[in-house]
């Protein structure tokens, strides 16, 4: 498709500042400068060309207020009424050919277009170019372009030169580097180091450690920690875990003079939550309708037990009958042929009944296995749950709580109260959990017993289902209490550690312990901080790229030829 | 969005990808796509950070027995 390369000439009549027909304005093939006094029609030339190409001028299109104010403003007020205002341009195409665009102003302010003398509805390129930038800046619009904030000005200039995508691209990357909020887990992870950082900063003896930490030089950091720790432990150890054990022992001995227990209540991890959820689902799905009907089907076994006994009795009689065919094997009376046949018939009927019971017996084994699996999962799940609060509840003695209260002191009484509340709440839920566990165990025992003694009843399976439902509900309540109190206990634990370290003079040991315990996390933190830093740097690279692209556009596509290279005055 | 604009953006993306060497930044630029490029890049960055956070670091496992 041919494209317009340049304007060759423009003829205007009756439009804006132009009244009667003038000589065509001839344009230079590189650059044309138009000069003139005020109100001599310089702006009208630009408006005429813009109107011819787009059917509207930006002055009217961009009018923020009532556009009707501009009605009739295209037509020159002195232009004779019987004549039609028009703008006509000769364009040179990129293949060197020339085309004539003509626009006539209609009475309703619309434009009637002519292409090489042929009336047309629109220019062939008009639909494709509907959103293209229009390279016109009129005097009135200069203030919009210049008197605005830098970001908008940048946007408007790039739009003017047809590179608004570059401005958008730059904005998007700036937005990413300045407004991005990492996911909550990542932010929490990064924030989890703030206490440690504060501690390191607050200890004058750890200045070197502090600098290495801030620099992120972990190799040197841990080498320094090793040296520091060796002198405290009194022997040289190279293994981090061995050093940790020694440091913890050292700190434990010092701190135990004040308080020798640990304050721990960890919230359930995602993995633990999933395990509990799997266990609960297993319990819910264990007592299905199918399982119930299979279990209840076993009730038949009890009712037909006498058939099995009868079969054994008759089979014994049949064996005797083979030896003495004419004599009753049980009472010795002589038998007629029909009596013998009757005995044989009865015996085969009873044997047939017995074979049916074998299927039921197999089913009993199956149900027994299912119950065993249920019991195992049930016990394991319970054990996992209750141990979660063992550490905290071990503090629940008058002596320990008294010591803890003394260590926290009046100043930190709120933390002590939080510990007491947590113990009370969790203990009460744990007792309920234990109670429902014991009830379910009794029901399971009852079920097992019924299978052994053929005493299956609908009540037994209903009782088990009810007990499991109650237990699941208690699991939820217990879990919720642990979740509710975990944060407060964690906070209280940190405060307790700080108090004990202050009292025992083990602050530095605590910092070393935490650094060593979290050494893997420190590496991870460094990687995350590195990524976030590089994303911030990315905006600089994008800015430089965009700047180069725009400079290139200006230099190549919008070349201005200096007068000495041939512009005519 | 116009096809011509999308084509331009594709070209810019390609040029930016050639400019950067960091694989993380490359992934973020790759994610740049309309209608909401910032959101797309943020989602990719979320994914990258969470992967780092949750990754079972083999080096870490080794470090349990590593020497300081």
Coordinates of C-alpha atoms in Angstrom, one line a residue:
Chain A
X1 CA 0.0 0.0 0.0
X2 CA 1.3 3.4 -1.0
X3 CA 2.0 5.9 1.8
X4 CA 2.0 9.6 1.9
X5 CA 5.6 10.8 2.0
X6 CA 5.2 14.6 2.1
X7 CA 3.0 17.5 1.3
X8 CA 3.6 19.2 -2.0
X9 CA 1.1 22.1 -1.8
X10 CA -1.9 23.3 0.0
X11 CA -4.7 25.5 -1.3
X12 CA -7.3 27.0 1.1
X13 CA -10.4 29.0 0.5
X14 CA -13.0 30.2 2.9
X15 CA -11.6 28.2 5.8
X16 CA -10.7 29.8 9.2
X17 CA -8.4 32.8 8.4
X18 CA -8.6 32.3 4.7
X19 CA -11.1 34.2 2.7
X20 CA -10.7 34.4 -1.1
X21 CA -8.7 31.9 -3.0
X22 CA -5.0 32.3 -2.6
X23 CA -2.1 31.0 -4.5
X24 CA -1.3 27.4 -3.4
X25 CA 1.3 27.2 -0.5
X26 CA 4.2 25.2 -1.8
X27 CA 6.1 23.0 0.7
X28 CA 9.7 22.2 0.5
X29 CA 10.6 18.4 0.4
X30 CA 12.4 18.6 3.7
X31 CA 11.3 21.5 5.9
X32 CA 9.1 24.5 5.4
X33 CA 9.1 27.3 7.9
X34 CA 6.2 29.7 7.8
X35 CA 6.5 33.1 9.4
X36 CA 4.1 36.0 9.6
X37 CA 2.6 38.6 11.9
X38 CA -0.1 37.8 14.3
X39 CA -3.5 36.9 12.7
X40 CA -1.9 36.5 9.3
X41 CA -3.2 32.8 9.1
X42 CA -0.2 30.7 10.2
X43 CA -2.4 28.6 12.6
X44 CA -5.1 28.4 9.9
X45 CA -2.7 26.6 7.6
X46 CA -2.1 24.0 10.2
X47 CA -5.8 23.7 11.0
X48 CA -6.7 23.4 7.4
X49 CA -4.3 20.5 6.9
X50 CA -5.5 18.8 10.1
X51 CA -9.2 19.3 9.1
X52 CA -8.5 17.9 5.6
X53 CA -6.9 14.8 7.0
X54 CA -9.1 14.1 10.0
X55 CA -12.4 16.0 9.4
X56 CA -12.0 17.8 12.7
X57 CA -9.3 20.0 14.3
X58 CA -7.8 19.1 17.7
X59 CA -8.8 22.5 19.0
X60 CA -12.5 21.4 18.7
X61 CA -11.9 17.8 19.4
X62 CA -10.0 18.5 22.7
X63 CA -12.4 21.1 23.8
X64 CA -13.3 20.1 27.4
X65 CA -16.4 22.3 27.5
X66 CA -19.3 22.6 25.2
X67 CA -18.2 21.9 21.6
X68 CA -21.2 23.7 20.2
X69 CA -19.5 26.9 21.1
X70 CA -17.2 26.2 18.1
X71 CA -20.1 25.7 15.6
X72 CA -19.5 27.7 12.5
X73 CA -15.9 28.4 13.4
X74 CA -14.4 26.6 10.4
X75 CA -16.0 28.9 7.9
X76 CA -14.4 32.3 7.4
X77 CA -17.1 34.8 8.3
X78 CA -16.3 37.1 5.4
X79 CA -16.4 34.3 2.8
X80 CA -19.4 34.7 0.4
X81 CA -22.3 32.5 1.4
X82 CA -22.9 31.1 -2.1
X83 CA -19.5 29.6 -2.2
X84 CA -18.2 26.4 -0.6
X85 CA -15.1 26.6 1.6
X86 CA -12.5 24.0 0.8
X87 CA -9.0 22.8 1.5
X88 CA -7.0 21.0 -1.1
X89 CA -3.6 19.3 -0.8
X90 CA -1.3 17.7 -3.2
X91 CA 0.6 14.8 -1.5
X92 CA 3.7 13.1 -2.9
X93 CA 3.5 9.3 -2.3
X94 CA 6.4 7.1 -1.4
X95 CA 6.6 5.8 -5.0
X96 CA 6.9 9.4 -6.2
X97 CA 3.4 9.7 -7.6
X98 CA 1.1 12.5 -6.6
X99 CA -2.5 12.5 -5.3
X100 CA -5.0 15.3 -4.6
X101 CA -7.0 15.3 -1.4
X102 CA -9.8 17.8 -1.3
X103 CA -12.2 18.5 1.5
X104 CA -15.3 20.8 1.1
X105 CA -17.0 22.2 4.2
X106 CA -20.7 21.3 4.3
X107 CA -23.4 23.5 5.8
X108 CA -23.6 21.1 8.7
X109 CA -19.9 21.5 9.4
X110 CA -19.0 18.1 8.1
X111 CA -16.4 17.4 5.4
X112 CA -17.1 16.1 1.9
X113 CA -13.9 14.3 0.7
X114 CA -12.6 14.0 -2.9
X115 CA -9.7 11.9 -3.8
X116 CA -8.2 12.8 -7.2
X117 CA -11.5 14.5 -8.0
X118 CA -13.6 11.5 -7.0
X119 CA -16.2 11.9 -4.2
X120 CA -15.4 9.4 -1.4
X121 CA -16.8 8.8 2.1
X122 CA -13.4 8.5 3.8
X123 CA -9.7 8.3 3.1
X124 CA -8.5 4.7 2.6
X125 CA -6.2 4.8 5.6
X126 CA -8.7 6.5 8.0
X127 CA -10.0 3.4 9.8
X128 CA -6.5 2.0 10.4
X129 CA -5.3 5.3 11.6
X130 CA -8.2 6.1 13.9
X131 CA -6.0 5.9 17.0
X132 CA -2.7 7.0 15.4
X133 CA -1.1 10.1 16.7
X134 CA -1.8 13.3 14.9
X135 CA 1.3 15.3 14.3
X136 CA -0.3 18.7 15.0
X137 CA 0.3 21.0 17.9
X138 CA -1.7 24.1 17.8
X139 CA -0.8 27.2 19.8
X140 CA -3.7 26.7 22.2
X141 CA -2.5 23.1 22.9
X142 CA 1.1 24.1 23.8
X143 CA 0.1 24.8 27.3
X144 CA -1.5 21.4 27.7
X145 CA 1.8 19.9 26.5
X146 CA 4.1 22.0 28.5
X147 CA 2.3 23.1 31.6
X148 CA 1.8 19.7 33.1
X149 CA 3.6 17.2 35.3
X150 CA 6.7 15.6 33.9
X151 CA 5.1 12.2 33.5
X152 CA 2.1 13.6 31.5
X153 CA 4.3 15.8 29.4
X154 CA 6.5 12.8 28.6
X155 CA 3.3 10.8 27.7
X156 CA 2.0 13.6 25.4
X157 CA 5.3 14.1 23.6
X158 CA 5.7 10.4 23.0
X159 CA 2.2 10.2 21.7
X160 CA 2.9 13.2 19.4
X161 CA 5.8 11.3 17.8
X162 CA 3.9 8.1 17.6
X163 CA 5.8 6.3 20.4
X164 CA 3.2 6.2 23.2
X165 CA 3.8 2.4 23.6
X166 CA 7.4 3.2 24.7
X167 CA 6.1 5.6 27.3
X168 CA 3.6 3.0 28.5
X169 CA 6.3 0.4 28.6
X170 CA 8.5 2.7 30.7
X171 CA 5.5 3.5 33.0
X172 CA 4.8 -0.2 33.5
X173 CA 8.3 -1.0 34.6
X174 CA 8.5 2.0 36.9
X175 CA 5.2 0.9 38.4
X176 CA 6.6 -2.6 38.9
X177 CA 9.8 -1.4 40.6
X178 CA 8.1 1.3 42.8
X179 CA 4.7 0.0 43.7
X180 CA 5.2 -3.8 43.9
X181 CA 4.2 -5.5 47.1
X182 CA 5.7 -8.9 47.6
X183 CA 3.3 -11.7 48.7
X184 CA 2.5 -11.8 52.4
X185 CA 4.6 -14.9 53.1
X186 CA 7.6 -13.2 51.6
X187 CA 7.1 -10.0 53.5
X188 CA 6.6 -11.9 56.7
X189 CA 9.7 -13.9 56.0
X190 CA 11.8 -10.8 55.5
X191 CA 10.2 -9.1 58.6
X192 CA 11.0 -12.1 60.7
X193 CA 14.7 -11.0 60.7
X194 CA 14.0 -7.5 62.1
X195 CA 14.3 -8.6 65.8
X196 CA 17.5 -10.4 65.1
X197 CA 18.9 -7.3 63.2
X198 CA 17.9 -5.0 66.1
X199 CA 19.6 -7.4 68.6
X200 CA 22.8 -7.5 66.6
X201 CA 22.8 -3.7 66.3
X202 CA 22.3 -3.2 70.0
X203 CA 25.3 -5.2 71.1
X204 CA 28.5 -3.2 70.8
X205 CA 30.7 -6.3 70.9
X206 CA 29.0 -7.6 67.7
X207 CA 29.9 -4.6 65.6
X208 CA 32.0 -6.7 63.2
X209 CA 29.2 -9.3 63.0
X210 CA 26.7 -6.6 62.3
X211 CA 28.7 -5.1 59.4
X212 CA 29.1 -8.5 57.8
X213 CA 25.4 -9.3 58.3
X214 CA 24.4 -6.0 56.7
X215 CA 26.9 -6.5 53.8
X216 CA 25.5 -10.0 53.3
X217 CA 28.9 -11.5 53.4
X218 CA 27.8 -14.8 54.9
X219 CA 31.1 -16.7 54.4
X220 CA 33.0 -14.2 56.5
X221 CA 30.1 -13.8 58.9
X222 CA 30.0 -17.5 59.8
X223 CA 33.8 -17.7 59.9
X224 CA 33.8 -14.9 62.4
X225 CA 31.0 -16.5 64.4
X226 CA 33.0 -19.7 64.5
X227 CA 36.0 -17.9 65.9
X228 CA 33.9 -16.1 68.5
X229 CA 32.1 -19.2 69.5
X230 CA 35.2 -21.3 69.8
X231 CA 36.6 -18.9 72.4
X232 CA 33.3 -19.0 74.3
X233 CA 33.0 -22.8 74.2
X234 CA 36.6 -23.3 75.0
X235 CA 37.3 -25.6 72.0
X236 CA 37.5 -25.4 68.3
X237 CA 34.6 -26.9 66.3
X238 CA 34.0 -26.6 62.6
X239 CA 30.6 -28.2 62.3
X240 CA 27.7 -25.7 62.6
X241 CA 25.4 -28.2 64.3
X242 CA 28.0 -29.2 66.9
X243 CA 28.7 -25.5 67.7
X244 CA 24.9 -24.9 68.0
X245 CA 24.6 -27.8 70.5
X246 CA 27.5 -26.4 72.6
X247 CA 26.1 -22.8 72.5
X248 CA 22.7 -23.9 73.5
X249 CA 24.1 -25.9 76.4
X250 CA 26.1 -23.0 77.5
X251 CA 23.2 -20.6 77.3
X252 CA 20.9 -23.2 78.9
X253 CA 23.1 -23.5 81.9
X254 CA 23.3 -19.8 82.4
X255 CA 19.6 -19.1 81.9
X256 CA 18.4 -22.1 84.0
X257 CA 19.3 -20.2 87.1
X258 CA 16.3 -18.0 86.3
X259 CA 13.9 -20.2 84.4
X260 CA 14.6 -23.7 83.1
X261 CA 11.6 -24.4 81.0
X262 CA 10.8 -23.5 77.4
X263 CA 7.8 -21.5 76.3
X264 CA 6.7 -23.0 73.1
X265 CA 3.4 -23.2 71.2
X266 CA 3.8 -23.4 67.5
X267 CA 0.9 -22.9 65.2
X268 CA 0.1 -25.8 62.9
X269 CA 2.3 -25.7 59.7
X270 CA 0.7 -26.0 56.3
X271 CA 2.0 -29.6 56.2
X272 CA 0.5 -30.4 59.6
X273 CA -2.8 -28.8 58.6
X274 CA -2.9 -31.0 55.5
X275 CA -2.2 -34.1 57.6
X276 CA -5.0 -33.3 60.0
X277 CA -7.3 -32.6 57.2
X278 CA -6.4 -35.9 55.6
X279 CA -6.9 -37.7 58.9
X280 CA -10.3 -36.0 59.5
X281 CA -11.4 -36.9 56.0
X282 CA -10.4 -40.5 56.5
X283 CA -12.5 -40.7 59.7
X284 CA -15.5 -39.0 57.9
X285 CA -15.3 -41.4 55.0
X286 CA -14.7 -44.5 57.1
X287 CA -18.3 -45.0 58.2
X288 CA -20.0 -45.0 54.9
X289 CA -23.5 -46.4 54.1
X290 CA -21.8 -49.3 52.4
X291 CA -19.6 -50.0 55.4
X292 CA -22.7 -49.9 57.6
X293 CA -24.7 -52.2 55.5
X294 CA -21.8 -54.6 55.2
X295 CA -21.5 -54.6 59.0
X296 CA -25.2 -55.0 59.6
X297 CA -25.2 -57.8 57.0
X298 CA -23.1 -59.7 59.5
X299 CA -26.1 -59.9 61.9
X300 CA -27.3 -62.7 59.7
X301 CA -24.3 -64.7 60.7
X302 CA -25.6 -64.9 64.3
X303 CA -29.0 -66.0 63.2
X304 CA -27.7 -68.8 61.1
X305 CA -25.1 -70.1 63.5
X306 CA -27.5 -73.0 64.4
X307 CA -27.5 -74.0 60.7
X308 CA -23.8 -74.5 60.8
X309 CA -24.1 -76.6 64.0
X310 CA -26.9 -78.5 62.4
X311 CA -24.8 -79.2 59.3
X312 CA -21.9 -80.5 61.4
X313 CA -24.4 -82.8 63.2
X314 CA -25.9 -84.1 59.9
X315 CA -22.6 -84.6 58.2
X316 CA -21.5 -86.7 61.1
X317 CA -24.7 -88.8 60.7
X318 CA -24.1 -89.2 57.0
X319 CA -20.7 -90.5 57.6
X320 CA -22.2 -93.2 59.9
X321 CA -24.9 -93.9 57.4
X322 CA -22.3 -94.9 54.8
X323 CA -21.1 -97.7 57.1
X324 CA -24.6 -98.8 58.1
X325 CA -27.0 -97.8 55.3
X326 CA -30.2 -99.4 56.8
X327 CA -29.8 -98.0 60.3
X328 CA -30.4 -94.6 61.8
X329 CA -27.0 -93.2 62.7
X330 CA -28.4 -91.4 65.7
X331 CA -30.8 -93.8 67.4
X332 CA -30.1 -97.2 65.8
X333 CA -33.6 -97.8 64.4
X334 CA -33.9 -99.4 61.0
X335 CA -34.6 -96.9 58.2
X336 CA -36.7 -97.2 55.1
X337 CA -35.3 -96.1 51.7
X338 CA -37.5 -92.9 51.7
X339 CA -36.2 -92.1 55.2
X340 CA -32.6 -92.4 54.1
X341 CA -33.3 -90.2 51.1
X342 CA -35.0 -87.6 53.3
X343 CA -31.9 -87.5 55.6
X344 CA -29.6 -87.1 52.6
X345 CA -31.8 -84.4 51.2
X346 CA -31.9 -82.5 54.5
X347 CA -28.2 -82.8 54.8
X348 CA -27.4 -81.3 51.4
X349 CA -29.8 -78.4 52.0
X350 CA -28.1 -77.6 55.3
X351 CA -24.7 -77.8 53.6
X352 CA -25.8 -75.4 51.0
X353 CA -26.9 -72.9 53.7
X354 CA -23.5 -73.3 55.3
X355 CA -21.6 -72.4 52.1
X356 CA -23.6 -69.2 52.0
X357 CA -22.3 -68.3 55.5
X358 CA -18.8 -68.6 54.2
X359 CA -19.2 -65.4 52.2
X360 CA -20.4 -63.6 55.3
X361 CA -17.4 -64.8 57.2
X362 CA -15.1 -63.5 54.6
X363 CA -16.9 -60.1 54.8
X364 CA -16.4 -60.2 58.5
X365 CA -12.6 -60.4 58.0
X366 CA -12.8 -57.5 55.6
X367 CA -14.7 -55.4 58.1
X368 CA -12.3 -56.4 60.8
X369 CA -9.4 -55.1 58.6
X370 CA -11.1 -51.9 57.9
X371 CA -11.7 -51.3 61.6
X372 CA -8.1 -52.0 62.3
X373 CA -7.0 -49.4 59.7
X374 CA -9.5 -46.9 61.1
X375 CA -8.2 -47.4 64.7
X376 CA -4.6 -47.1 63.6
X377 CA -5.2 -43.8 61.7
X378 CA -7.4 -42.5 64.5
X379 CA -4.7 -43.2 67.2
X380 CA -1.9 -41.7 65.1
X381 CA -3.9 -38.6 64.4
X382 CA -4.8 -38.1 68.0
X383 CA -1.2 -38.6 69.1
X384 CA 0.0 -35.9 66.6
X385 CA -2.6 -33.5 67.8
X386 CA -2.1 -33.8 71.6
X387 CA 1.7 -33.6 71.5
X388 CA 1.4 -30.2 69.8
X389 CA 0.5 -28.6 73.2
X390 CA 2.6 -30.8 75.5
X391 CA 5.4 -28.3 75.9
X392 CA 3.1 -25.5 76.8
X393 CA 0.9 -27.5 79.2
X394 CA 4.0 -28.9 80.9
X395 CA 4.3 -25.4 82.4
X396 CA 1.0 -25.8 84.1
X397 CA 2.2 -26.4 87.7
X398 CA 1.9 -23.9 90.5
X399 CA 5.7 -23.8 91.0
X400 CA 6.6 -23.3 87.3
X401 CA 3.9 -20.6 86.8
X402 CA 5.1 -18.8 89.9
X403 CA 8.7 -18.7 88.6
X404 CA 7.5 -17.6 85.1
X405 CA 5.4 -14.8 86.7
X406 CA 8.5 -13.6 88.6
X407 CA 10.7 -13.6 85.5
X408 CA 8.2 -11.7 83.5
X409 CA 7.7 -9.2 86.3
X410 CA 5.1 -6.5 86.6
X411 CA 6.3 -4.8 83.4
X412 CA 5.5 -7.9 81.3
X413 CA 2.5 -9.1 83.2
X414 CA 0.4 -9.0 80.0
X415 CA 2.6 -11.7 78.5
X416 CA 2.3 -13.9 81.6
X417 CA -1.4 -13.5 81.5
X418 CA -1.4 -14.5 77.8
X419 CA 0.5 -17.7 78.7
X420 CA -2.0 -18.5 81.5
X421 CA -5.0 -17.9 79.2
X422 CA -3.5 -20.1 76.6
X423 CA -2.8 -22.9 79.0
X424 CA -6.3 -22.7 80.4
X425 CA -8.0 -22.6 77.0
X426 CA -5.9 -25.2 75.4
X427 CA -6.1 -27.5 78.4
X428 CA -9.9 -27.4 78.4
X429 CA -10.1 -28.2 74.7
X430 CA -7.5 -30.9 75.0
X431 CA -9.6 -32.5 77.8
X432 CA -12.6 -32.5 75.6
X433 CA -10.5 -34.0 72.7
X434 CA -9.3 -36.7 75.0
X435 CA -12.7 -37.4 76.3
X436 CA -14.2 -37.8 72.7
X437 CA -11.1 -39.9 71.8
X438 CA -11.7 -42.3 74.7
X439 CA -15.4 -42.5 73.8
X440 CA -14.6 -43.4 70.2
X441 CA -12.0 -46.0 71.4
X442 CA -14.7 -47.7 73.5
X443 CA -17.0 -47.7 70.4
X444 CA -14.2 -49.3 68.4
X445 CA -13.6 -51.9 71.1
X446 CA -17.3 -52.6 71.1
X447 CA -17.3 -53.1 67.3
X448 CA -14.3 -55.4 67.5
X449 CA -16.0 -57.4 70.2
X450 CA -19.2 -57.7 68.2
X451 CA -17.3 -59.2 65.3
X452 CA -15.7 -61.8 67.6
X453 CA -19.0 -62.7 69.3
X454 CA -21.3 -62.2 66.4
X455 CA -23.2 -59.6 68.4
X456 CA -23.4 -57.0 65.7
X457 CA -26.2 -54.4 66.2
X458 CA -27.2 -51.2 64.4
X459 CA -26.6 -49.2 67.7
X460 CA -22.9 -50.2 67.8
X461 CA -22.1 -48.7 64.4
X462 CA -24.3 -45.7 65.1
X463 CA -22.4 -45.1 68.3
X464 CA -19.1 -45.2 66.6
X465 CA -20.2 -42.8 63.9
X466 CA -21.5 -40.4 66.5
X467 CA -18.3 -40.6 68.5
X468 CA -16.1 -39.9 65.5
X469 CA -18.2 -36.9 64.5
X470 CA -17.9 -35.5 68.1
X471 CA -14.2 -36.2 68.0
X472 CA -13.8 -34.3 64.7
X473 CA -15.6 -31.4 66.1
X474 CA -13.3 -31.4 69.2
X475 CA -10.3 -31.5 66.8
X476 CA -11.5 -28.3 65.2
X477 CA -12.0 -26.6 68.5
X478 CA -8.6 -27.7 69.8
X479 CA -6.9 -26.6 66.6
X480 CA -8.6 -23.2 66.7
X481 CA -7.4 -22.6 70.3
X482 CA -3.8 -23.4 69.4
X483 CA -4.1 -21.1 66.4
X484 CA -5.6 -18.3 68.5
X485 CA -2.9 -18.4 71.1
X486 CA 0.2 -19.3 69.0
X487 CA 1.1 -15.7 68.1
X488 CA 0.8 -14.4 71.6
X489 CA 2.9 -17.2 73.0
X490 CA 5.5 -16.7 70.3
X491 CA 5.7 -13.1 71.2
X492 CA 5.8 -13.9 74.9
X493 CA 8.5 -16.4 74.2
X494 CA 10.7 -13.8 72.5
X495 CA 10.2 -11.4 75.4
X496 CA 11.0 -14.2 77.9
X497 CA 14.2 -15.0 75.9
X498 CA 15.3 -11.4 76.0
X499 CA 14.6 -11.1 79.7
X500 CA 16.5 -14.3 80.5
X501 CA 19.4 -13.2 78.2
X502 CA 19.5 -9.9 80.0
X503 CA 19.5 -11.5 83.4
X504 CA 21.9 -14.2 82.5
X505 CA 24.2 -12.1 80.3
X506 CA 23.7 -14.4 77.3
X507 CA 22.5 -11.9 74.7
X508 CA 25.5 -12.5 72.4
X509 CA 25.1 -16.3 72.7
X510 CA 21.5 -15.9 71.8
X511 CA 22.4 -13.9 68.7
X512 CA 25.0 -16.6 67.6
X513 CA 22.4 -19.3 68.2
X514 CA 19.8 -17.6 66.1
X515 CA 22.3 -16.8 63.3
X516 CA 23.4 -20.4 63.2
X517 CA 19.9 -21.8 63.4
X518 CA 18.8 -19.5 60.7
X519 CA 21.8 -19.7 58.5
X520 CA 19.9 -21.4 55.7
X521 CA 17.1 -18.8 55.9
X522 CA 19.7 -16.0 55.8
X523 CA 20.9 -17.2 52.4
X524 CA 17.3 -17.4 51.2
X525 CA 16.7 -13.8 52.5
X526 CA 19.8 -12.6 50.6
X527 CA 18.5 -14.2 47.4
X528 CA 15.1 -12.6 47.8
X529 CA 16.5 -9.2 48.6
X530 CA 18.9 -9.6 45.6
X531 CA 15.9 -10.3 43.2
X532 CA 14.0 -7.3 44.6
X533 CA 17.0 -5.1 44.1
X534 CA 17.6 -6.3 40.5
X535 CA 13.9 -5.6 39.7
X536 CA 14.5 -2.0 40.9
X537 CA 17.5 -1.8 38.7
X538 CA 15.5 -3.1 35.8
X539 CA 13.5 0.2 35.5
X540 CA 16.8 2.0 34.9
X541 CA 17.6 -0.4 32.0
X542 CA 14.1 0.1 30.6
X543 CA 14.4 3.9 30.9
X544 CA 17.7 3.9 29.1
X545 CA 16.3 1.6 26.4
X546 CA 13.2 3.8 25.9
X547 CA 15.3 7.0 25.9
X548 CA 17.5 5.5 23.2
X549 CA 14.5 4.4 21.1
X550 CA 12.9 7.9 21.3
X551 CA 16.2 9.6 20.5
X552 CA 16.5 7.3 17.5
X553 CA 12.9 8.2 16.4
X554 CA 13.6 11.9 16.7
X555 CA 16.9 11.6 14.9
X556 CA 15.9 9.3 12.1
X557 CA 12.2 9.7 11.5
X558 CA 11.9 13.4 12.4
X559 CA 15.1 14.7 10.8
X560 CA 15.4 18.4 10.6
X561 CA 17.6 19.6 7.8
X562 CA 19.6 22.7 8.6
X563 CA 19.3 25.6 6.2
X564 CA 22.8 25.3 4.9
X565 CA 21.8 21.8 3.6
X566 CA 19.4 23.3 1.2
X567 CA 16.3 24.8 2.9
X568 CA 15.1 27.7 0.9
X569 CA 14.2 30.8 2.8
Chain B
X1 CA -5.5 -2.6 21.7
X2 CA -4.5 -2.2 18.0
X3 CA -2.5 -4.9 16.3
X4 CA 0.2 -2.3 15.3
X5 CA 0.7 -1.4 18.9
X6 CA 0.8 -5.1 20.0
X7 CA 3.4 -5.7 17.3
X8 CA 5.5 -2.8 18.5
X9 CA 5.3 -4.0 22.1
X10 CA 6.4 -7.5 20.9
X11 CA 9.4 -5.9 19.2
X12 CA 10.3 -3.9 22.4
X13 CA 10.0 -7.0 24.5
X14 CA 12.3 -8.9 22.3
X15 CA 14.8 -6.0 22.3
X16 CA 14.6 -5.8 26.1
X17 CA 15.1 -9.5 26.4
X18 CA 18.3 -9.2 24.3
X19 CA 19.5 -6.4 26.6
X20 CA 19.2 -8.1 29.9
X21 CA 21.1 -11.2 30.9
X22 CA 19.7 -11.9 34.3
X23 CA 17.4 -15.0 34.0
X24 CA 15.0 -13.6 36.7
X25 CA 14.6 -10.3 34.9
X26 CA 14.1 -12.2 31.6
X27 CA 11.2 -14.1 33.1
X28 CA 9.6 -10.9 34.3
X29 CA 10.0 -9.3 30.8
X30 CA 8.6 -12.4 29.2
X31 CA 5.5 -12.1 31.5
X32 CA 4.9 -8.5 30.1
X33 CA 1.6 -8.9 28.3
X34 CA -1.6 -7.1 27.7
X35 CA -4.3 -6.3 28.8
X36 CA -2.6 -5.8 32.2
X37 CA 1.2 -6.0 31.9
X38 CA 2.0 -4.7 35.4
X39 CA -0.2 -7.3 36.9
X40 CA 1.3 -10.0 34.8
X41 CA 4.8 -9.0 35.7
X42 CA 3.9 -8.8 39.4
X43 CA 2.3 -12.3 39.3
X44 CA 5.5 -13.6 37.7
X45 CA 7.6 -11.9 40.4
X46 CA 5.3 -13.3 43.1
X47 CA 5.9 -16.8 41.7
X48 CA 9.6 -16.3 41.5
X49 CA 9.8 -15.1 45.1
X50 CA 7.6 -17.8 46.5
X51 CA 9.6 -20.4 44.6
X52 CA 12.7 -19.1 46.3
X53 CA 11.0 -19.0 49.7
X54 CA 9.5 -22.5 49.5
X55 CA 12.3 -24.2 47.6
X56 CA 13.8 -27.2 49.4
X57 CA 17.3 -26.0 49.2
X58 CA 19.7 -28.8 48.5
X59 CA 22.6 -26.7 49.7
X60 CA 20.8 -26.1 52.9
X61 CA 20.3 -29.8 53.5
X62 CA 24.0 -30.3 52.8
X63 CA 24.8 -27.5 55.3
X64 CA 23.4 -29.6 58.1
X65 CA 26.6 -31.5 58.0
X66 CA 28.6 -28.7 56.4
X67 CA 31.5 -27.1 58.1
X68 CA 31.7 -23.5 58.9

